Coordinates of C-alpha atoms in Angstrom, one line a residue:
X20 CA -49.0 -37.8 -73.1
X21 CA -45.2 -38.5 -72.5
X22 CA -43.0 -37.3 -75.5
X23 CA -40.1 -38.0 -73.7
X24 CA -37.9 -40.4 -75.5
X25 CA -37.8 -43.8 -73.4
X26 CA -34.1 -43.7 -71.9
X27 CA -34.8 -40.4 -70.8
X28 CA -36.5 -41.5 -68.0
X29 CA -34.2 -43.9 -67.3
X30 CA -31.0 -41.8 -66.7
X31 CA -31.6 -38.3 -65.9
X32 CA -27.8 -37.5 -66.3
X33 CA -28.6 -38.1 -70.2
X34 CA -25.8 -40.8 -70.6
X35 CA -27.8 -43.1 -73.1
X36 CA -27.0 -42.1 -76.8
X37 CA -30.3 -42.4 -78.0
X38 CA -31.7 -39.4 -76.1
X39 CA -31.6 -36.0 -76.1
X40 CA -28.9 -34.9 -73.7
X41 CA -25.2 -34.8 -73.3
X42 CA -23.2 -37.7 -75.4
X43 CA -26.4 -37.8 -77.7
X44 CA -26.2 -38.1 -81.4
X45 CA -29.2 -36.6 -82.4
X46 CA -28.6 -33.2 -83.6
X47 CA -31.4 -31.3 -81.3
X48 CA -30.7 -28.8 -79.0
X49 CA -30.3 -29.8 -75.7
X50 CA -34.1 -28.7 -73.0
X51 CA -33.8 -27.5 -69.9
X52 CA -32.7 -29.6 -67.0
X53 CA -33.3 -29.6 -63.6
X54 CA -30.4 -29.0 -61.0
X55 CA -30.1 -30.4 -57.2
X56 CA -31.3 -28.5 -54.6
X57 CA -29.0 -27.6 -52.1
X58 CA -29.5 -26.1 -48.5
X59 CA -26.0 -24.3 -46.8
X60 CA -26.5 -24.3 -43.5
X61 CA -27.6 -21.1 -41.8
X62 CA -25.1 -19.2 -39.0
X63 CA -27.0 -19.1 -35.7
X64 CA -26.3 -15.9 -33.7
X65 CA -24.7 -17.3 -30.7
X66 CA -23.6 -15.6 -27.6
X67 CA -20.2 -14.0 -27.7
X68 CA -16.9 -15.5 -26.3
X69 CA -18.8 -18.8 -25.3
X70 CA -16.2 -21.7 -26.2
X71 CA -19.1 -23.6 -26.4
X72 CA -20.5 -22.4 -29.7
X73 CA -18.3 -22.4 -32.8
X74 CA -19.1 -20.5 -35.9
X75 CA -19.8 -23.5 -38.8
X76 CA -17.5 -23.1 -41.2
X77 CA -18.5 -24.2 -45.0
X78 CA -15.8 -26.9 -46.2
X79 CA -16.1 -28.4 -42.8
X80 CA -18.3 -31.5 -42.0
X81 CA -20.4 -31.4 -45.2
X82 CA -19.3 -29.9 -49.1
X83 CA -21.6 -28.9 -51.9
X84 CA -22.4 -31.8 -54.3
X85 CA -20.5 -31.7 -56.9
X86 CA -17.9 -29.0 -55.8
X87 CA -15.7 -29.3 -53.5
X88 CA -14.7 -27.9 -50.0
X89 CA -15.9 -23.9 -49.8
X90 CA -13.7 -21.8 -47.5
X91 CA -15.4 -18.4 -46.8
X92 CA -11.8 -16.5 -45.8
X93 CA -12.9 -16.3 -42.0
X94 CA -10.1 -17.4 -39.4
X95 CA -11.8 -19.6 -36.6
X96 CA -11.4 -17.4 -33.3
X97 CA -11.6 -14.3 -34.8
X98 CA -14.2 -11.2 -34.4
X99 CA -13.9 -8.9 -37.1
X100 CA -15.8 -5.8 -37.3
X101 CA -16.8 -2.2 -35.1
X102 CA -18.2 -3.8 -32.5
X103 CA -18.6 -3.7 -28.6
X104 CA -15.2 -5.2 -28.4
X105 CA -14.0 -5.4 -31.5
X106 CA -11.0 -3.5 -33.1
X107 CA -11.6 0.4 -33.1
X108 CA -14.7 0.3 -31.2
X109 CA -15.3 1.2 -27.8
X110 CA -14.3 -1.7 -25.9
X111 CA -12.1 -2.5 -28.4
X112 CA -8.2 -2.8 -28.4
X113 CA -7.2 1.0 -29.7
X114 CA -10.8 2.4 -29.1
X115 CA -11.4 5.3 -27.2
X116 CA -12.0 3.3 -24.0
X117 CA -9.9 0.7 -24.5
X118 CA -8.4 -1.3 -21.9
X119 CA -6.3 -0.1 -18.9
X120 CA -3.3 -1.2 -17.1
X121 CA -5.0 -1.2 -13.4
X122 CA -8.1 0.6 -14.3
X123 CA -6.1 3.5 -14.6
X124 CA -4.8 5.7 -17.3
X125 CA -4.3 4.4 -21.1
X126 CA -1.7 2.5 -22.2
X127 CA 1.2 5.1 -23.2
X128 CA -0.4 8.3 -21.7
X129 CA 2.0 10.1 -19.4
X130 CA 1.3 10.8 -15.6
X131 CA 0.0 13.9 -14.3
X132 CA 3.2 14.1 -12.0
X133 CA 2.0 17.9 -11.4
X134 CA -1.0 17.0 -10.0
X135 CA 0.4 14.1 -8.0
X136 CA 3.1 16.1 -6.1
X137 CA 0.2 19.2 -5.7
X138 CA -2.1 16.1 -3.9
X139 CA 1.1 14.9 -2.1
X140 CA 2.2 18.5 -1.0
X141 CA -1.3 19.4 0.4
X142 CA -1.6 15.6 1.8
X143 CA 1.3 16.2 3.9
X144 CA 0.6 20.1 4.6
X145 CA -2.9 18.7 6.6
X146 CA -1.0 16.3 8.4
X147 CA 1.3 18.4 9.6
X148 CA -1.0 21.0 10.5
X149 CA -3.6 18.5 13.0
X150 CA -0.3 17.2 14.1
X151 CA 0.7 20.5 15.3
X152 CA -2.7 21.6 16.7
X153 CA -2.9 18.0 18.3
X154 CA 0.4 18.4 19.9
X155 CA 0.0 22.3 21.1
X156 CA -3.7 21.1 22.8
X157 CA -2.1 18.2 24.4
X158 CA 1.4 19.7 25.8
X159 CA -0.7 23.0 27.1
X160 CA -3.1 21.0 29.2
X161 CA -0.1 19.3 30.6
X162 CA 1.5 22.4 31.5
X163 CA 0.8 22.7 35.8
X164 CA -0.1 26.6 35.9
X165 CA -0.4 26.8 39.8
X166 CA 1.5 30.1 40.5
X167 CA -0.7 33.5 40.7
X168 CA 1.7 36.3 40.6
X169 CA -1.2 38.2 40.9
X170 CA -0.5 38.0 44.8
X171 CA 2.6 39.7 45.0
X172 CA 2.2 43.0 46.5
X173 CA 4.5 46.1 45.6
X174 CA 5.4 45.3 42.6
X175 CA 8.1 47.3 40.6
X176 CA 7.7 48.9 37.1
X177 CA 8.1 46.3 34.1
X178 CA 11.3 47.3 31.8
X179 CA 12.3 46.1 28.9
X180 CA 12.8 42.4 27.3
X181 CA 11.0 39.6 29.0
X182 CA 12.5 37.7 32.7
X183 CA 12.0 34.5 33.9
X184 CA 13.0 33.1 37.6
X185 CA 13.7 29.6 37.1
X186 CA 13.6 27.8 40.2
X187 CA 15.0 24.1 40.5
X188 CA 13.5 22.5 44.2
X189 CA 14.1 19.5 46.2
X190 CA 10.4 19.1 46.1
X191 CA 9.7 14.9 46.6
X192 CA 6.5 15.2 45.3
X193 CA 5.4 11.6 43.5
X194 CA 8.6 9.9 44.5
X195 CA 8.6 6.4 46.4
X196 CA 11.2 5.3 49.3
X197 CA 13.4 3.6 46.4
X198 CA 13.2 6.8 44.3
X199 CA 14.4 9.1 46.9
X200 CA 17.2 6.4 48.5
X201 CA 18.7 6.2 44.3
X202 CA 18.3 9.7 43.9
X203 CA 19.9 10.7 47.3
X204 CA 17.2 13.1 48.4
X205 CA 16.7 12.4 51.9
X206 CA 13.1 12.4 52.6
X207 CA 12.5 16.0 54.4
X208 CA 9.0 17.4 54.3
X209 CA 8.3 20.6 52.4
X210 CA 10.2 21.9 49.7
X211 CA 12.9 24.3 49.4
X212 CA 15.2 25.9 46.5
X213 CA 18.7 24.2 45.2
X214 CA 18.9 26.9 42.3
X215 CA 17.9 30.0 41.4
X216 CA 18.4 31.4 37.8
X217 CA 17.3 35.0 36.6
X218 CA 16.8 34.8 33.1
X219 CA 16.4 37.6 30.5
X220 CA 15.4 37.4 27.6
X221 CA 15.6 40.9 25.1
X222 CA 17.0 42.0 21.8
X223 CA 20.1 42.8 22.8
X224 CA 21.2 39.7 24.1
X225 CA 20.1 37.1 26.6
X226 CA 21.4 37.0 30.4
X227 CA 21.2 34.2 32.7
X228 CA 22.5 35.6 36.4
X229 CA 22.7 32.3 39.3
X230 CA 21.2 33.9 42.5
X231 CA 23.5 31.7 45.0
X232 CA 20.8 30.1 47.7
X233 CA 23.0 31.2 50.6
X234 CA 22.6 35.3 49.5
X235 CA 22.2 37.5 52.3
X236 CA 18.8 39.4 51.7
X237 CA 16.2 41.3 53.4
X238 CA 12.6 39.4 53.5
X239 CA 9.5 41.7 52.8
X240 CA 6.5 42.1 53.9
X241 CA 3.9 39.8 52.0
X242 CA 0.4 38.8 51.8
X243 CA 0.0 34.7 52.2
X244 CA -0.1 32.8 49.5
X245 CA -3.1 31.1 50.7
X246 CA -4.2 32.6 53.8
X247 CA -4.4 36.3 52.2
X248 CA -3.3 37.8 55.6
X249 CA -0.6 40.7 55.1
X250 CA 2.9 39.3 57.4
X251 CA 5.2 42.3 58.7
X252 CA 8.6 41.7 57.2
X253 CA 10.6 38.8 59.0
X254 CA 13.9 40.7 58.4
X255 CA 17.1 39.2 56.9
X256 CA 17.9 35.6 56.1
X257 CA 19.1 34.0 53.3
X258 CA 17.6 34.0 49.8
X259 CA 15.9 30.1 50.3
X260 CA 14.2 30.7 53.2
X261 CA 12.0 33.0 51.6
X262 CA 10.6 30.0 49.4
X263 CA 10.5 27.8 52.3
X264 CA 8.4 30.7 53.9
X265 CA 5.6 31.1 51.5
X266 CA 6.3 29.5 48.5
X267 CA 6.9 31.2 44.6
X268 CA 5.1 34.2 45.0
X269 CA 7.2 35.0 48.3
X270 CA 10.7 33.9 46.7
X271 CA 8.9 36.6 43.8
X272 CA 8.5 39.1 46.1
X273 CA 11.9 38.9 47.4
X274 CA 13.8 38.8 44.2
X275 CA 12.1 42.1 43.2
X276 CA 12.3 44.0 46.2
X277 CA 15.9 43.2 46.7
X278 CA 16.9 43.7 42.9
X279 CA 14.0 46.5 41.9
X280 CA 13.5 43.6 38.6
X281 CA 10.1 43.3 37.7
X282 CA 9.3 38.9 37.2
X283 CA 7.3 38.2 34.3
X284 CA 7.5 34.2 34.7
X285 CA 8.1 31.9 37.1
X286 CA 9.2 28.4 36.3
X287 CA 9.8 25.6 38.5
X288 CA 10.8 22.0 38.7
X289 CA 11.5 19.4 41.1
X290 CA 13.8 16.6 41.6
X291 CA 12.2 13.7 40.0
X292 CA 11.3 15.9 36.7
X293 CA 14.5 16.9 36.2
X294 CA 15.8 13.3 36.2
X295 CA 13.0 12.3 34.2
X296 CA 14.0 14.9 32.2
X297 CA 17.7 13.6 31.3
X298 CA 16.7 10.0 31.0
X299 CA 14.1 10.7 28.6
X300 CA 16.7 12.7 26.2
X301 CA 19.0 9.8 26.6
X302 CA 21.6 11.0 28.9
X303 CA 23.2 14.7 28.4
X304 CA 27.4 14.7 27.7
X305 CA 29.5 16.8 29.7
X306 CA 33.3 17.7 30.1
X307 CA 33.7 17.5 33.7
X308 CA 36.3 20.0 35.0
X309 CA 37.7 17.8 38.1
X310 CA 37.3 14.4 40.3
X311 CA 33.9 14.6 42.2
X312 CA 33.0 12.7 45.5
X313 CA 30.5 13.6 47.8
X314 CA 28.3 11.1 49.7
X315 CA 25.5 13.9 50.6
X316 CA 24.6 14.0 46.8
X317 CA 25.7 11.2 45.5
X318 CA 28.2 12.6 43.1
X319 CA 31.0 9.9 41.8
X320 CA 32.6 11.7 38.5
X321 CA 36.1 11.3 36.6
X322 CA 37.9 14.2 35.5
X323 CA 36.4 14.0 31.7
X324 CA 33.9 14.1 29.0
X325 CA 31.4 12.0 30.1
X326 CA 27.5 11.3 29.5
X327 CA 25.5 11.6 32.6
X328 CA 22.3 9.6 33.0
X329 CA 19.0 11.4 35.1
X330 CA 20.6 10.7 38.5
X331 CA 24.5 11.2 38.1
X332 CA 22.6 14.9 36.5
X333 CA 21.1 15.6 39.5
X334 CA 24.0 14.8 41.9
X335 CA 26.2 17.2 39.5
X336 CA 23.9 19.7 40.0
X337 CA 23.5 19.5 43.6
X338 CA 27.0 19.1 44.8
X339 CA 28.4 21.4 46.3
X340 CA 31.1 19.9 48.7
X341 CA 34.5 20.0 47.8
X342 CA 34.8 23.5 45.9
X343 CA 36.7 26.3 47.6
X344 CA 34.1 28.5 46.0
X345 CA 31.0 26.0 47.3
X346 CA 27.6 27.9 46.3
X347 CA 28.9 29.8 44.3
X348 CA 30.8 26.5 41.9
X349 CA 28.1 25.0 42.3
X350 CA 25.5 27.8 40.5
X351 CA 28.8 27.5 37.9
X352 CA 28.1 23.9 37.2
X353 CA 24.3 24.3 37.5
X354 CA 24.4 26.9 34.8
X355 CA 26.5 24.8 32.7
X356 CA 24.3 22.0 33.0
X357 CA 21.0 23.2 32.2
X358 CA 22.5 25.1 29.0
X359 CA 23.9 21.7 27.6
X360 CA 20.6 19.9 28.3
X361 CA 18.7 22.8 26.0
X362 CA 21.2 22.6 23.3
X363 CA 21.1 18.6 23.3
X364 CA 17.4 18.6 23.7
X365 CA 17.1 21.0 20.7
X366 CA 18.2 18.8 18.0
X367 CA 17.1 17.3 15.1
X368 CA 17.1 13.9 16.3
X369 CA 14.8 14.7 19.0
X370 CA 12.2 17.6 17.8
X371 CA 11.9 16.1 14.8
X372 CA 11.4 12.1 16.2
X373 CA 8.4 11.5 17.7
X374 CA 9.7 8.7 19.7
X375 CA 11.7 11.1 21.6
X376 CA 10.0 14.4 21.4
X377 CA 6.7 13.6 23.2
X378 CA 8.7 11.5 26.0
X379 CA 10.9 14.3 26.5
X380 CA 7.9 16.8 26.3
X381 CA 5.7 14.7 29.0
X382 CA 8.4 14.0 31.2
X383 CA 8.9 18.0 31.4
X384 CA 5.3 19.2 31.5
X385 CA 4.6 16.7 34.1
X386 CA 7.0 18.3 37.1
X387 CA 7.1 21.8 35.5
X388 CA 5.1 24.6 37.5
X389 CA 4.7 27.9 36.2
X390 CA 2.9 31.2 36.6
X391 CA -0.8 31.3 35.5
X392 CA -0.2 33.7 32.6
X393 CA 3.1 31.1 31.2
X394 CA 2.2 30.0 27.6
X395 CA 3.4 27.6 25.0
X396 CA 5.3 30.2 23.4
X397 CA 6.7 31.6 26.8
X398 CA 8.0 28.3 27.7
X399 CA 9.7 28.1 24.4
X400 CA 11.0 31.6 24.6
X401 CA 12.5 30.5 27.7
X402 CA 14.0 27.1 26.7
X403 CA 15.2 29.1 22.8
X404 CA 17.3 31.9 25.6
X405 CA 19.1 29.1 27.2
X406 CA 20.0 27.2 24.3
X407 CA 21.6 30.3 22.9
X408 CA 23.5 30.9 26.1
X409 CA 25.0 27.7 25.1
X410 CA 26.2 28.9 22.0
X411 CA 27.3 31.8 22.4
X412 CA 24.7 34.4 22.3
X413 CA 24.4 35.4 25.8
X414 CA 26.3 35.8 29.0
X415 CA 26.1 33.5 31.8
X416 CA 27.1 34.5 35.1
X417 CA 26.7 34.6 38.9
X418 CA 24.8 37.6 41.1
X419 CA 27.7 39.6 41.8
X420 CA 29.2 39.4 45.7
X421 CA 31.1 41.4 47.6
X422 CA 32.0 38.5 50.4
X423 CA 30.8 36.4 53.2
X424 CA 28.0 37.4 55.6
X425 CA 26.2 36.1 59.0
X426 CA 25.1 32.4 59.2
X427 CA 27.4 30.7 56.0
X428 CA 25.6 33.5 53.7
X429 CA 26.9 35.8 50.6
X430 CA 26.5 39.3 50.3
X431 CA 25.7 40.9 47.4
X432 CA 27.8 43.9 45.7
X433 CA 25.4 46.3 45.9
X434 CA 27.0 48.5 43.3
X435 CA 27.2 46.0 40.9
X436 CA 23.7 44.7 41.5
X437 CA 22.7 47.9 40.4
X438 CA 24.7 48.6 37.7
X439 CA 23.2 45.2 36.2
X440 CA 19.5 45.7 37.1
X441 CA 19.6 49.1 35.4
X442 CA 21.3 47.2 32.6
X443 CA 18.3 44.7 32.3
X444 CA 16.0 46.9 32.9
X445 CA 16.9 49.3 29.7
X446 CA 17.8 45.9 27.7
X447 CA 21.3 47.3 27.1
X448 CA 24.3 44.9 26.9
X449 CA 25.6 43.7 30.0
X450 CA 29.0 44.9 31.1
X451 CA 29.2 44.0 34.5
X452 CA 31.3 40.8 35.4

């Protein structure tokens, strides 16, 4: 049965006066009343950094009846917390693997420049070192070994220091019509000898002696270079003929038996190389004692310092025309010449540019031919000896000569000629002039 008064059920708030309830005047406690259920809405668990999904906020489209707006302190946008990516943790701005500038080191953290410049040292330490190798391999398969001095017969004792015979030919080898019309080299068959330089090389100095072409000598007996029959002795002629005979190893065979020198290494080169040569270090400068003409060679210099290209170089050296002294001025200039080339060819600008080095290198080992046993370091012994003649340490002069002989020819001072063969031979410094 309902005890309820009637205007209970009539205004549940309990505004009418004569019920129980707020604003009533009956003096009875006020029962228990019921209060509105209300449902906050739940936070889904949405997928991180998605624009698309937006944390509800209370306050915002919808308030609790009766109340107003809640706020709950969150700022929209915000992730608070340790988490993947939140502040402190891993991912995190200030965690332990926070984000990098590049994907490299931390924000802050210093370079390791120690172990940079040990990476860089040893970087460049390997290239240098299969440059090297690279470079050795490919110059010494270049180099033309096609002299055996194992042919020479009668051979004298070996002395001290190291000597090279340097021989410069007219050899045409390789050259067309133009080539040899520019170069004025006529177009004779065979080969035969325009200089002659003893070189030695030893502690106590180096010594480069011209043996004049025209020198009055005495031919040996030989065994042929490629025949391997023995040939009596042909007697006296000049020193050229022997090479015109029989080659290097019977201009070898000469040398010795009319000096007593033993020849450790032959080196030779022909006309076109040693252009090739002077073009490829970019022309070599010379002071130029006098006016040159001669039609023969070519030669057409001013009195002067001057830069001479591949084939004004060659006519220099090959003029001889116009000196009271001929052969002998023109070993003078020869001499002078191929010491200037080594000191301008041994300079910074050119070993150490590629772009001029392997030019220079290739247009050298192309033309050059040498004894069998001639190495790398040989070669560089060689080329190291003249460049100090250039500057200094050394003595440059001709074979010594006591005056004219038969046929146009020079005779050697034999006195002298011994005197400095004994002097070579013992590696003492030379005295004779």
């Amino acid at each position: 049965m309902n005890e309820w008064p009637d205007a209970r059920s009539g205004n549940a708030r309990g505004n009418s006066d004569d019920g129980y309830g707020r604003g009533s005047s009956a003096a009875q406690p006020e029962g228990a009343r019921r209060m509105p259920h209300v449902r906050r809405p739940v936070p889904q668990q949405q997928p991180a950094h998605d624009d698309r999904y937006v944390q509800p906020r209370y306050g915002q489209g919808g308030s609790v009846p009766g109340q107003g707006s809640y706020d709950s302190g969150y700022s929209e946008g915000h992730v608070y917390g340790g988490g993947p990516t939140g502040p402190g943790g891993p991912g995190g701005p200030g965690g332990p693997e926070g984000p990098r500038r590049g994907g490299g080191r931390r924000p802050g953290a210093a370079p390791n420049w120690r172990r940079r410049i040990t990476i860089g040292v040893l970087s460049l330490v390997v290239v240098l070192l299969v440059t090297s190798v690279a470079t050795y391999f490919w110059a010494d398969g270049k180099v033309r070994r096609e002299v055996d001095l194992s042919k020479v017969i009668d051979r004298p004792d070996g002395g001290e220091g190291t000597n090279y015979l340097i021989v410069g030919s007219d050899s045409r080898d390789g050259m067309s019509a133009d080539e040899k019309k520019k170069l004025h080299t006529g177009s004779a068959e065979g080969k035969r000898t325009d200089s002659m330089i003893l070189l030695h090389v030893g502690d106590n100095g180096n010594t480069m002696v011209s043996l004049p072409r025209d020198s009055w000598v005495t031919i040996p007996s030989f065994v042929g270079s490629d025949s391997g029959k023995k040939y009596p002795s042909p007697g006296k002629n000049k020193l050229n003929a022997a090479f015109s005979m029989d080659g290097p190893e019977l201009l070898v065979r000469t040398v010795e038996a009319n000096t007593g020198l033993h020849i450790d290494h032959y080196a030779e080169i022909g006309f076109a190389g040693f252009a090739n040569i002077v073009d490829a270090v970019g022309g070599v400068e010379l002071d130029i004692p006098q006016d040159i003409k001669d039609k023969d060679s070519g030669a057409d210099f001013r009195k002067g310092k001057q830069t001479l290209d591949g084939q004004q170089a060659l006519a220099f050296v090959r003029n001889r025309h116009g000196y009271a002294a001929g052969d002998l001025e023109r070993t003078k200039n020869q001499q002078k010449f191929l010491a200037a080339l080594a000191s301008q060819t041994a300079t910074p600008t050119t070993l150490l540019n590629p772009f001029k080095l392997y030019p220079v290198l290739g247009a050298g080992l192309d033309t050059l031919i040498v004894d069998k046993d001639m190495s790398l370091f040989d070669l560089g012994s060689m080329f190291w000896a003249m460049k100090g003649i250039t500057s200094g340490d050394g003595i440059s002069m001709n074979m010594p000569v006591a005056g004219d002989g038969p046929q146009t020819s020079l005779l050697w001072d034999k006195p002298k000629v011994t005197q400095l063969v004994n002097e070579l031979k013992n590696d003492d410094t030379v005295t004779v002039k």
